[in-house]
Coordinates of C-alpha atoms in Angstrom, one line a residue:
X1 CA 51.8 52.2 85.5
X2 CA 52.0 53.9 88.8
X3 CA 55.8 53.7 88.6
X4 CA 55.8 55.3 85.2
X5 CA 53.6 58.2 86.3
X6 CA 55.9 58.7 89.4
X7 CA 58.9 58.8 87.1
X8 CA 57.1 61.3 84.8
X9 CA 56.1 63.4 87.7
X10 CA 59.6 63.5 89.1
X11 CA 61.0 64.4 85.7
X12 CA 58.5 67.2 85.3
X13 CA 59.5 68.5 88.8
X14 CA 63.2 68.4 88.0
X15 CA 65.0 71.7 87.2
X16 CA 64.6 72.5 83.5
X17 CA 61.5 70.3 83.0
X18 CA 59.1 73.0 84.1
X19 CA 59.5 76.7 84.9
X20 CA 60.6 77.3 88.4
X21 CA 58.2 79.1 90.6
X22 CA 60.6 82.0 91.0
X23 CA 60.3 82.6 87.3
X24 CA 56.6 83.3 87.7
X25 CA 57.4 86.1 90.1
X26 CA 55.1 84.9 92.9
X27 CA 57.2 82.7 95.2
X28 CA 54.9 83.7 98.1
X29 CA 51.7 82.4 96.4
X30 CA 49.6 79.7 98.2
X31 CA 49.2 76.2 97.1
X32 CA 45.6 75.2 96.0
X33 CA 43.8 72.0 96.9
X34 CA 40.6 72.0 94.9
X35 CA 38.1 69.3 95.9
X36 CA 35.1 68.8 93.6
X37 CA 32.4 66.2 94.3
X38 CA 29.9 64.6 91.9
X39 CA 26.2 65.1 92.6
X40 CA 26.6 66.3 96.2
X41 CA 23.8 68.5 97.6
X42 CA 24.5 70.3 100.9
X43 CA 23.4 67.4 103.1
X44 CA 26.2 67.9 105.6
X45 CA 26.4 68.7 109.3
X46 CA 28.0 72.1 108.6
X47 CA 24.9 73.0 106.5
X48 CA 22.6 72.1 109.4
X49 CA 21.7 68.5 108.4
X50 CA 20.9 66.6 111.7
X51 CA 21.1 63.1 110.2
X52 CA 24.2 63.0 107.9
X53 CA 27.5 62.2 109.6
X54 CA 30.2 64.2 107.9
X55 CA 32.8 65.1 110.6
X56 CA 35.8 65.7 108.3
X57 CA 34.0 68.0 106.0
X58 CA 32.5 69.7 109.0
X59 CA 36.0 70.1 110.4
X60 CA 37.1 71.7 107.2
X61 CA 34.1 74.1 107.4
X62 CA 35.1 75.0 111.0
X63 CA 38.3 76.6 109.5
X64 CA 36.5 78.0 106.4
X65 CA 34.1 80.5 105.1
X66 CA 31.0 78.6 104.1
X67 CA 28.6 79.9 101.5
X68 CA 25.0 78.7 102.2
X69 CA 23.6 79.8 98.9
X70 CA 26.0 78.6 96.1
X71 CA 24.6 77.5 92.8
X72 CA 25.7 75.6 89.7
X73 CA 25.0 77.0 86.3
X74 CA 23.6 73.7 84.9
X75 CA 22.6 70.6 86.8
X76 CA 24.5 68.0 84.8
X77 CA 28.2 67.0 85.0
X78 CA 30.0 68.1 81.9
X79 CA 28.4 71.5 81.3
X80 CA 28.7 72.5 85.0
X81 CA 32.4 71.5 85.2
X82 CA 33.4 73.2 81.9
X83 CA 31.5 76.3 83.1
X84 CA 33.2 76.7 86.4
X85 CA 36.6 75.6 85.1
X86 CA 36.5 78.1 82.3
X87 CA 34.7 80.8 84.2
X88 CA 32.1 81.0 81.4
X89 CA 28.4 80.2 81.4
X90 CA 26.9 77.3 79.3
X91 CA 25.6 79.8 76.8
X92 CA 29.2 80.8 76.1
X93 CA 30.8 77.4 76.3
X94 CA 28.0 76.1 74.1
X95 CA 28.1 72.9 76.1
X96 CA 24.7 71.7 77.3
X97 CA 25.4 68.0 76.8
X98 CA 28.5 65.7 76.7
X99 CA 29.4 65.7 73.1
X100 CA 31.5 68.8 72.2
X101 CA 34.8 70.3 73.2
X102 CA 34.6 74.0 73.9
X103 CA 38.0 74.8 72.4
X104 CA 36.7 73.5 69.1
X105 CA 33.0 74.2 69.3
X106 CA 32.9 77.6 71.1
X107 CA 36.3 79.3 71.7
X108 CA 39.8 78.6 72.9
X109 CA 39.0 79.6 76.4
X110 CA 41.6 79.4 79.1
X111 CA 40.8 77.3 82.2
X112 CA 41.4 77.9 85.8
X113 CA 44.1 75.3 86.1
X114 CA 45.7 76.5 82.9
X115 CA 45.9 80.0 84.3
X116 CA 47.6 78.7 87.4
X117 CA 50.0 76.7 85.3
X118 CA 50.8 79.7 83.2
X119 CA 51.6 81.5 86.4
X120 CA 54.2 79.0 87.5
X121 CA 52.1 76.4 89.4
X122 CA 52.4 72.7 89.0
X123 CA 48.8 71.7 88.1
X124 CA 47.6 68.1 88.7
X125 CA 44.3 66.4 88.3
X126 CA 43.2 63.3 90.2
X127 CA 39.9 61.5 89.7
X128 CA 36.9 63.2 88.1
X129 CA 37.7 66.9 87.6
X130 CA 36.8 67.5 84.0
X131 CA 34.1 65.2 82.8
X132 CA 35.9 62.5 80.8
X133 CA 35.2 62.0 77.1
X134 CA 34.5 64.4 74.2
X135 CA 33.7 67.4 76.4
X136 CA 37.4 67.5 77.6
X137 CA 39.0 66.2 74.4
X138 CA 39.3 62.6 75.9
X139 CA 42.3 63.7 78.0
X140 CA 40.8 66.1 80.6
X141 CA 42.1 69.1 78.6
X142 CA 45.7 67.9 78.9
X143 CA 48.2 69.4 78.2
X144 CA 46.5 72.8 78.3
X145 CA 45.3 72.6 81.9
X146 CA 47.6 70.1 83.5
X147 CA 51.4 69.8 84.0
X148 CA 51.3 66.0 84.0
X149 CA 48.7 63.5 82.6
X150 CA 45.6 63.4 84.7
X151 CA 45.0 60.3 86.9
X152 CA 41.9 58.2 86.7
X153 CA 41.4 55.2 89.0
X154 CA 41.9 51.8 87.3
X155 CA 38.6 50.6 88.8
X156 CA 36.6 53.4 87.3
X157 CA 35.7 51.3 84.3
X158 CA 33.6 49.0 86.6
X159 CA 31.3 51.7 87.9
X160 CA 28.3 50.5 85.8
X161 CA 29.1 46.8 85.8
X162 CA 27.1 44.2 87.6
X163 CA 28.9 44.4 91.0
X164 CA 25.9 44.6 93.3
X165 CA 25.1 41.4 95.0
X166 CA 21.3 40.8 95.4
X167 CA 19.5 38.8 98.0
X168 CA 19.6 35.8 95.6
X169 CA 23.4 35.9 95.5
X170 CA 23.5 37.0 91.9
X171 CA 25.2 40.2 90.7
X172 CA 23.2 43.2 89.4
X173 CA 23.8 46.7 88.1
X174 CA 21.6 48.3 90.8
X175 CA 21.0 51.8 91.9
X176 CA 21.3 51.0 95.6
X177 CA 24.6 49.1 95.9
X178 CA 26.3 48.6 99.3
X179 CA 29.2 46.3 98.7
X180 CA 31.9 44.2 100.3
X181 CA 35.0 46.1 99.0
X182 CA 37.1 42.9 99.1
X183 CA 34.8 41.4 96.5
X184 CA 35.1 44.4 94.1
X185 CA 37.4 44.2 91.1
X186 CA 40.9 45.0 92.3
X187 CA 39.7 44.8 95.9
X188 CA 39.1 48.5 96.1
X189 CA 36.8 51.4 94.8
X190 CA 37.6 54.4 92.6
X191 CA 37.3 57.0 95.3
X192 CA 39.7 55.1 97.5
X193 CA 42.2 55.0 94.7
X194 CA 41.7 58.7 94.0
X195 CA 42.6 59.5 97.6
X196 CA 45.6 57.3 97.6
X197 CA 47.0 59.0 94.4
X198 CA 46.3 62.5 95.7
X199 CA 48.1 61.6 99.0
X200 CA 51.1 60.3 96.9
X201 CA 51.3 63.5 95.0
X202 CA 51.2 65.6 98.2
X203 CA 54.2 63.6 99.4
X204 CA 56.0 64.3 96.1
X205 CA 55.2 68.0 96.4
X206 CA 56.2 68.5 100.0
X207 CA 59.9 68.7 99.1
X208 CA 59.4 70.9 96.1
X209 CA 59.7 74.7 96.1
X210 CA 57.2 75.0 93.3
X211 CA 53.6 75.9 94.2
X212 CA 50.9 73.5 93.2
X213 CA 47.3 73.4 92.1
X214 CA 46.0 69.9 92.9
X215 CA 42.4 69.2 91.8
X216 CA 40.8 66.1 93.3
X217 CA 37.5 64.8 92.0
X218 CA 35.3 62.3 93.9
X219 CA 32.7 60.3 92.2
X220 CA 30.3 59.5 95.1
X221 CA 27.5 60.1 95.8
X222 CA 27.0 59.9 92.0
X223 CA 24.9 56.8 91.0
X224 CA 25.3 53.9 91.3
X225 CA 25.2 54.4 95.0
X226 CA 28.1 51.9 95.4
X227 CA 30.0 52.3 98.7
X228 CA 31.4 50.0 101.5
X229 CA 28.4 48.3 103.1
X230 CA 29.5 49.1 106.7
X231 CA 28.3 52.7 106.2
X232 CA 24.7 51.5 106.2
X233 CA 25.1 51.0 110.0
X234 CA 25.2 54.8 110.3
X235 CA 21.7 55.1 108.9
X236 CA 19.1 52.6 110.2
X237 CA 16.3 52.4 107.7
X238 CA 13.7 53.1 110.4
X239 CA 15.4 56.6 110.9
X240 CA 15.0 57.5 107.2
X241 CA 12.0 59.6 106.2
X242 CA 10.6 60.5 102.9
X243 CA 11.2 63.9 101.3
X244 CA 9.1 66.5 103.0
X245 CA 7.3 67.2 99.7
X246 CA 7.4 63.9 97.7
X247 CA 4.5 64.6 95.3
X248 CA 4.6 66.1 91.9
X249 CA 2.9 69.5 92.2
X250 CA -0.4 69.4 90.3
X251 CA 0.3 72.7 88.4
X252 CA 3.9 72.0 87.7
X253 CA 4.6 72.7 84.0
X254 CA 5.5 69.3 82.4
X255 CA 8.5 70.8 80.7
X256 CA 10.1 71.6 84.1
X257 CA 10.0 67.9 85.1
X258 CA 12.8 65.4 84.5
X259 CA 11.7 61.7 84.3
X260 CA 15.0 60.4 85.9
X261 CA 15.8 58.0 83.0
X262 CA 19.2 57.1 84.4
X263 CA 17.6 55.9 87.6
X264 CA 15.0 53.8 85.7
X265 CA 17.8 52.0 83.8
X266 CA 19.2 50.4 87.0
X267 CA 18.3 46.7 87.5
X268 CA 16.6 47.2 90.9
X269 CA 14.4 50.1 89.6
X270 CA 13.5 48.2 86.5
X271 CA 12.1 45.4 88.6
X272 CA 9.6 47.9 90.2
X273 CA 7.9 48.5 86.8
X274 CA 7.4 52.2 87.7
X275 CA 5.1 54.1 85.3
X276 CA 6.6 56.8 83.0
X277 CA 7.2 59.7 83.5
X278 CA 6.0 60.5 87.0
X279 CA 6.2 57.3 88.9
X280 CA 6.1 57.3 91.8
X281 CA 8.6 55.0 93.4
X282 CA 7.3 52.9 96.3
X283 CA 7.8 54.5 99.6
X284 CA 10.1 51.8 101.0
X285 CA 12.4 52.1 98.0
X286 CA 12.5 55.9 98.3
X287 CA 13.8 55.4 101.8
X288 CA 16.4 53.0 100.6
X289 CA 17.7 55.5 98.0
X290 CA 17.9 58.2 100.6
X291 CA 19.6 55.9 103.1
X292 CA 22.2 54.9 100.5
X293 CA 22.8 58.5 99.4
X294 CA 23.5 59.5 103.0
X295 CA 25.8 56.4 103.4
X296 CA 27.7 57.4 100.3
X297 CA 28.1 60.9 101.7
X298 CA 29.7 59.5 104.8
X299 CA 32.0 57.3 102.7
X300 CA 33.0 60.4 100.8
X301 CA 33.6 62.2 104.1
X302 CA 36.1 59.5 105.1
X303 CA 38.0 60.0 101.8
X304 CA 38.1 63.8 102.4
X305 CA 39.3 63.2 105.9
X306 CA 42.1 61.0 104.8
X307 CA 43.2 63.6 102.2
X308 CA 43.1 66.5 104.6
X309 CA 44.9 64.5 107.2
X310 CA 47.7 63.8 104.7
X311 CA 47.9 67.6 104.0
X312 CA 48.7 67.9 107.8
X313 CA 51.2 65.0 107.6
X314 CA 53.3 66.6 104.9
X315 CA 53.2 70.0 106.7
X316 CA 51.4 71.9 104.0
X317 CA 48.1 72.8 105.8
X318 CA 49.5 76.3 106.7
X319 CA 50.5 77.1 103.1
X320 CA 47.6 75.5 101.1
X321 CA 44.1 76.9 100.6
X322 CA 41.4 74.3 100.3
X323 CA 38.3 74.7 98.2
X324 CA 35.4 72.2 98.6
X325 CA 32.4 72.1 96.3
X326 CA 30.3 70.0 94.0
X327 CA 29.3 70.2 90.3
X328 CA 25.6 70.3 91.2
X329 CA 23.0 68.9 93.6
X330 CA 20.7 65.9 93.4
X331 CA 16.9 65.5 94.0
X332 CA 16.0 62.9 96.7
X333 CA 12.3 62.6 96.1
X334 CA 11.4 66.3 96.4
X335 CA 8.5 67.2 94.0
X336 CA 8.5 63.5 92.9
X337 CA 12.0 64.1 91.4
X338 CA 15.2 62.0 91.5
X339 CA 18.6 62.7 90.2
X340 CA 19.5 66.2 88.7
X341 CA 18.6 67.4 85.2
X342 CA 16.4 70.3 86.3
X343 CA 16.3 73.9 87.6
X344 CA 14.9 72.9 91.0
X345 CA 16.8 74.3 94.0
X346 CA 17.8 70.8 95.2
X347 CA 19.4 70.1 91.8
X348 CA 21.4 73.4 91.4
X349 CA 22.4 74.2 95.0
X350 CA 25.8 73.0 96.1
X351 CA 28.1 73.1 99.1
X352 CA 30.9 75.7 98.8
X353 CA 33.7 76.5 101.3
X354 CA 37.1 78.1 101.3
X355 CA 39.9 77.5 103.8
X356 CA 42.5 80.1 103.5
X357 CA 45.3 80.1 106.1
X358 CA 45.5 83.4 107.9
X359 CA 42.3 84.6 106.4
X360 CA 39.5 82.3 107.3
X361 CA 41.4 80.9 110.2
X362 CA 44.3 82.0 112.4
X363 CA 47.7 81.5 110.8
X364 CA 49.1 78.1 111.9
X365 CA 52.6 76.7 112.2
X366 CA 53.7 73.7 110.2
X367 CA 53.7 71.7 113.4
X368 CA 50.1 72.3 114.3
X369 CA 47.6 69.8 113.1
X370 CA 44.6 71.5 111.6
X371 CA 42.8 68.5 110.0
X372 CA 43.3 65.4 112.2
X373 CA 41.2 62.5 110.8
X374 CA 37.8 62.0 112.4
X375 CA 36.1 58.7 112.3
X376 CA 32.5 59.0 110.9
X377 CA 31.5 56.0 113.1
X378 CA 32.5 57.9 116.3
X379 CA 30.5 60.5 118.1
X380 CA 29.7 63.6 116.0
X381 CA 31.7 66.5 117.4
X382 CA 29.1 69.1 116.3
X383 CA 31.6 71.4 114.6
X384 CA 30.3 74.6 113.2
X385 CA 31.7 76.7 110.3
X386 CA 34.3 79.3 111.0
X387 CA 32.2 81.9 109.1
X388 CA 29.0 81.7 107.1
X389 CA 27.7 83.8 104.3
X390 CA 24.1 83.9 103.1
X391 CA 25.1 85.8 99.9
X392 CA 23.9 84.1 96.7
X393 CA 27.0 83.1 94.7
X394 CA 27.7 81.0 91.6
X395 CA 30.3 78.4 90.7
X396 CA 31.1 80.4 87.5
X397 CA 32.8 82.8 90.0
X398 CA 35.4 80.2 91.2
X399 CA 38.0 81.1 88.6
X400 CA 38.3 84.8 89.5
X401 CA 37.9 84.0 93.3
X402 CA 40.8 81.5 93.3
X403 CA 43.0 83.8 91.2
X404 CA 42.5 86.6 93.7
X405 CA 43.0 84.4 96.8
X406 CA 46.3 83.2 95.2
X407 CA 47.5 86.7 94.7
X408 CA 47.4 86.4 90.9
X409 CA 46.0 89.1 88.6
X410 CA 42.3 88.5 88.4
X411 CA 41.3 87.8 84.8
X412 CA 39.2 90.6 83.2
X413 CA 35.5 90.5 82.9
X414 CA 34.3 89.2 79.6
X415 CA 32.9 91.6 77.1
X416 CA 29.4 91.1 75.7
X417 CA 30.8 89.1 72.8
X418 CA 33.6 86.9 74.1
X419 CA 33.7 83.8 71.8
X420 CA 37.1 85.0 70.5
X421 CA 38.5 86.2 73.9
X422 CA 40.8 83.5 75.4
X423 CA 41.1 84.9 78.9
X424 CA 38.2 86.5 80.7
X425 CA 35.5 85.4 83.2
X426 CA 31.8 85.8 83.5
X427 CA 31.7 85.5 87.3
X428 CA 32.9 88.1 89.8
X429 CA 35.3 87.2 92.6
X430 CA 33.6 86.2 95.9
X431 CA 36.5 87.4 98.0
X432 CA 34.8 90.7 98.9
X433 CA 32.1 88.5 100.7
X434 CA 34.6 86.8 103.0
X435 CA 34.6 89.5 105.7
X436 CA 31.8 91.8 104.5
X437 CA 28.6 92.5 106.4
X438 CA 25.5 90.6 105.3
X439 CA 23.7 94.0 105.1
X440 CA 22.9 95.3 101.6
X441 CA 25.6 97.5 100.1
X442 CA 24.5 101.0 99.1
X443 CA 25.0 102.0 95.4
X444 CA 28.4 103.4 94.6
X445 CA 29.0 106.0 91.9
X446 CA 31.5 105.7 89.1
X447 CA 31.5 101.9 88.8
X448 CA 31.8 101.1 85.1
X449 CA 32.4 97.3 85.3
X450 CA 29.2 95.4 85.8
X451 CA 31.0 92.2 86.6
X452 CA 33.2 93.8 89.2
X453 CA 30.6 96.0 90.9
X454 CA 29.1 94.6 94.1
X455 CA 26.4 97.1 94.8
X456 CA 23.4 95.1 93.6
X457 CA 21.6 92.3 95.3
X458 CA 23.5 89.1 94.3
X459 CA 21.6 86.6 92.2
X460 CA 22.5 83.2 90.6
X461 CA 21.4 81.9 87.2
X462 CA 21.0 78.3 86.2
X463 CA 19.7 76.8 83.1
X464 CA 18.6 73.4 81.7
X465 CA 17.6 72.3 78.1
X466 CA 14.7 70.1 77.0
X467 CA 13.9 68.4 73.7
X468 CA 10.2 69.0 74.1
X469 CA 7.6 70.5 76.4
X470 CA 6.5 67.1 77.8
X471 CA 8.7 64.5 79.4
X472 CA 10.2 61.9 77.0
X473 CA 13.0 59.4 77.0
X474 CA 15.8 62.0 76.3
X475 CA 14.4 64.8 78.4
X476 CA 17.1 64.5 81.0
X477 CA 20.1 64.5 78.7
X478 CA 19.1 65.8 75.2
X479 CA 21.9 66.1 72.6
X480 CA 22.5 69.6 71.2
X481 CA 20.8 68.8 67.9
X482 CA 17.6 67.8 69.8
X483 CA 17.3 70.8 72.1
X484 CA 14.2 72.9 71.4
X485 CA 13.6 74.5 74.8
X486 CA 15.9 76.2 77.3
X487 CA 14.8 76.8 80.8
X488 CA 16.4 79.4 83.0
X489 CA 16.1 80.1 86.7
X490 CA 17.2 83.1 88.8
X491 CA 17.8 82.7 92.5
X492 CA 17.9 85.4 95.1
X493 CA 18.2 85.2 98.9
X494 CA 14.4 84.8 99.2
X495 CA 13.1 83.7 95.8
X496 CA 13.7 81.4 92.9
X497 CA 12.3 82.6 89.6
X498 CA 12.0 80.4 86.5
X499 CA 11.2 81.4 82.9
X500 CA 11.5 79.4 79.7
X501 CA 12.7 80.3 76.3
X502 CA 11.2 78.4 73.4
X503 CA 13.0 78.1 70.1
X504 CA 11.6 76.5 66.9
X505 CA 15.0 75.9 65.3
X506 CA 18.0 73.9 66.4
X507 CA 19.8 75.3 69.4
X508 CA 23.1 74.8 67.6
X509 CA 22.2 77.7 65.1
X510 CA 25.3 79.8 64.7
X511 CA 23.1 82.9 64.3
X512 CA 21.4 82.1 67.5
X513 CA 24.6 81.8 69.3
X514 CA 26.0 85.1 68.2
X515 CA 22.8 87.0 69.0
X516 CA 22.6 85.3 72.5
X517 CA 19.0 84.3 72.0
X518 CA 17.6 87.8 72.4
X519 CA 15.5 89.7 69.8
X520 CA 15.8 87.3 66.9
X521 CA 12.9 85.7 64.9
X522 CA 12.1 82.2 66.1
X523 CA 13.4 82.8 69.6
X524 CA 10.8 84.3 72.0
X525 CA 9.5 84.5 75.5
X526 CA 6.3 82.6 76.4
X527 CA 3.9 84.9 78.0
X528 CA 0.3 86.2 77.8
X529 CA 0.0 89.3 75.7
X530 CA -2.3 91.0 78.2
X531 CA 0.3 90.7 81.0
X532 CA 2.3 93.8 80.1
X533 CA 3.6 94.3 83.7
X534 CA 4.9 90.8 83.8
X535 CA 6.4 91.0 80.3
X536 CA 8.2 94.2 80.9
X537 CA 9.5 93.0 84.3
X538 CA 10.9 89.8 82.8
X539 CA 12.5 91.4 79.8
X540 CA 14.3 93.9 82.0
X541 CA 15.3 91.3 84.5
X542 CA 16.5 88.6 82.1
X543 CA 17.8 90.3 79.0
X544 CA 21.0 91.8 80.3
X545 CA 21.4 88.8 82.6
X546 CA 22.0 86.5 79.6
X547 CA 24.7 88.8 78.3
X548 CA 26.7 89.3 81.5
X549 CA 24.6 88.2 84.4
X550 CA 24.1 91.7 85.6
X551 CA 22.8 91.7 89.2
X552 CA 19.4 93.4 89.2
X553 CA 17.5 94.7 92.3
X554 CA 14.8 92.2 93.2
X555 CA 11.8 93.6 95.0
X556 CA 10.6 91.5 98.0
X557 CA 7.2 90.8 96.7
X558 CA 4.8 88.9 98.9
X559 CA 4.1 85.2 98.1
X560 CA 0.5 85.8 97.0
X561 CA 1.6 88.5 94.6
X562 CA 4.2 86.1 93.1
X563 CA 1.5 83.5 92.6
X564 CA -0.6 86.1 90.8
X565 CA 2.3 86.9 88.5
X566 CA 2.9 83.3 87.8
X567 CA -0.7 82.6 87.0
X568 CA -0.8 85.3 84.4
X569 CA 1.8 83.6 82.3
X570 CA 0.9 81.1 79.6
X571 CA 1.3 77.5 80.8
X572 CA 2.5 78.8 84.2
X573 CA 6.0 78.9 82.7
X574 CA 7.2 81.4 85.3
X575 CA 6.9 81.0 89.0
X576 CA 8.6 82.5 92.0
X577 CA 8.3 81.6 95.6
X578 CA 10.1 81.6 98.9
X579 CA 11.8 78.2 99.2
X580 CA 10.5 77.7 102.7
X581 CA 6.8 78.2 101.8
X582 CA 5.4 75.2 100.0
X583 CA 2.0 76.9 99.6
X584 CA 3.6 79.3 97.1
X585 CA 4.3 76.3 94.8
X586 CA 0.6 76.2 94.0
X587 CA 0.0 72.5 94.6
X588 CA -3.8 72.7 95.1

């Protein structure tokens, strides 16, 4: 199989099989190495985590611009990936679950790799880039997005099998799953195979004149937390603490909570007989989950280190930009939550960094090694990011950002109704933040394009659907036909605001889609009628946001004022609080 793919790849690279890069008119464009990780929250040394050992990702950060406040548009795999790969929000892709293909169900939207392909790049996908299955037409959107068939590790099919050896010597399908790799099917793990294939493709491309866009998707730390058992040595259990806020807030609206059903279905969690929906899990098991999550992150770091070291080996570090991010975060016991499936900050916030030779770091010669492999088991070097931005940014902006960095024409901003527009983006490029001051930019006159203006305070929008207002078995991953509630959050530098839309019909209503959930019967805001100030503020703040995510000015209201606002709204469906101040979460 590998030989067949190599032959196909070489054929596609041969003259006449694909357009030569000269034909695209941009022979000086940069290569792109796009690394996306599954379920990775920013528990990395470069983000200030003192426990996790991630020297290779930290080394990448030391040559990159690192965004400290980057957010996914939905905290679940398929909707998030389709969103940032098309540059459209979930309300435009119409994908909130795993069971529709946007080109059929929403519109024939161009993707980021498709755009690079159409501009003369060789585009390749290795590992989990698009979510496999219906949501990417079973072939990772090939041939639209990729020049050659995407690669998936042969051992991927064993991910949910009983491969975790218990204390009794039997095999289980556990959540916590450190393993002896030699005992695994094929004697390897999927992410190891992904790294090997990506390195092979880099070696193929080093002799080619054509620029490439290589997307590499890593599965860990997605559950099951299955990783080489030696990584446990990095995190003695006695050093692992519980989450700083491990309790479900007393006044948390039940609709905002996810009952972490995928966690409950693992054999080791089933054995605990945890009550539904709030648990909690025993303290010692919570520590084991956190321990294994950190170990899986260090295992991931090793793979990233091997990949970046290979970029050095083939002499392409000086001509290849590297983007590193994740599809969403993951709750590790905060607010009594596990997994993703919510609008909490820990579920929507992701790492995001860009290495651009000559821009985020000094231009380097081909002989200079920029990314030598660093052993996670050795002393941590304490590397710090080359540059950091506190600006709030969104993954939906990746498309326009990478196009601009590559010197391609940035796709236009989407109009208010864009279902029939193939090429446009709903996220503004982040490039203007790379060297800009963190100070607020004053309003400029004459800016007519709301998606391309940068005068407002940046905000990020995320959303999550629910089938009911109380937790039930399908609350985490409702199918489109079962969605009755859509929750939205808005994040600024200081505050996270959440509000919920209720809808009495099916969320798949064509009329609802076309009207964008604003101002139609049966789709309404939940609020107290007497709270006119709150109602007016929310309508102004959210209405245009759902059309084009216009960045509105957010006043720096004090924590107590925000609590007062939240308490005036029916069922406490809206709340806003500084992330660092737990008292604002109203737990009493």
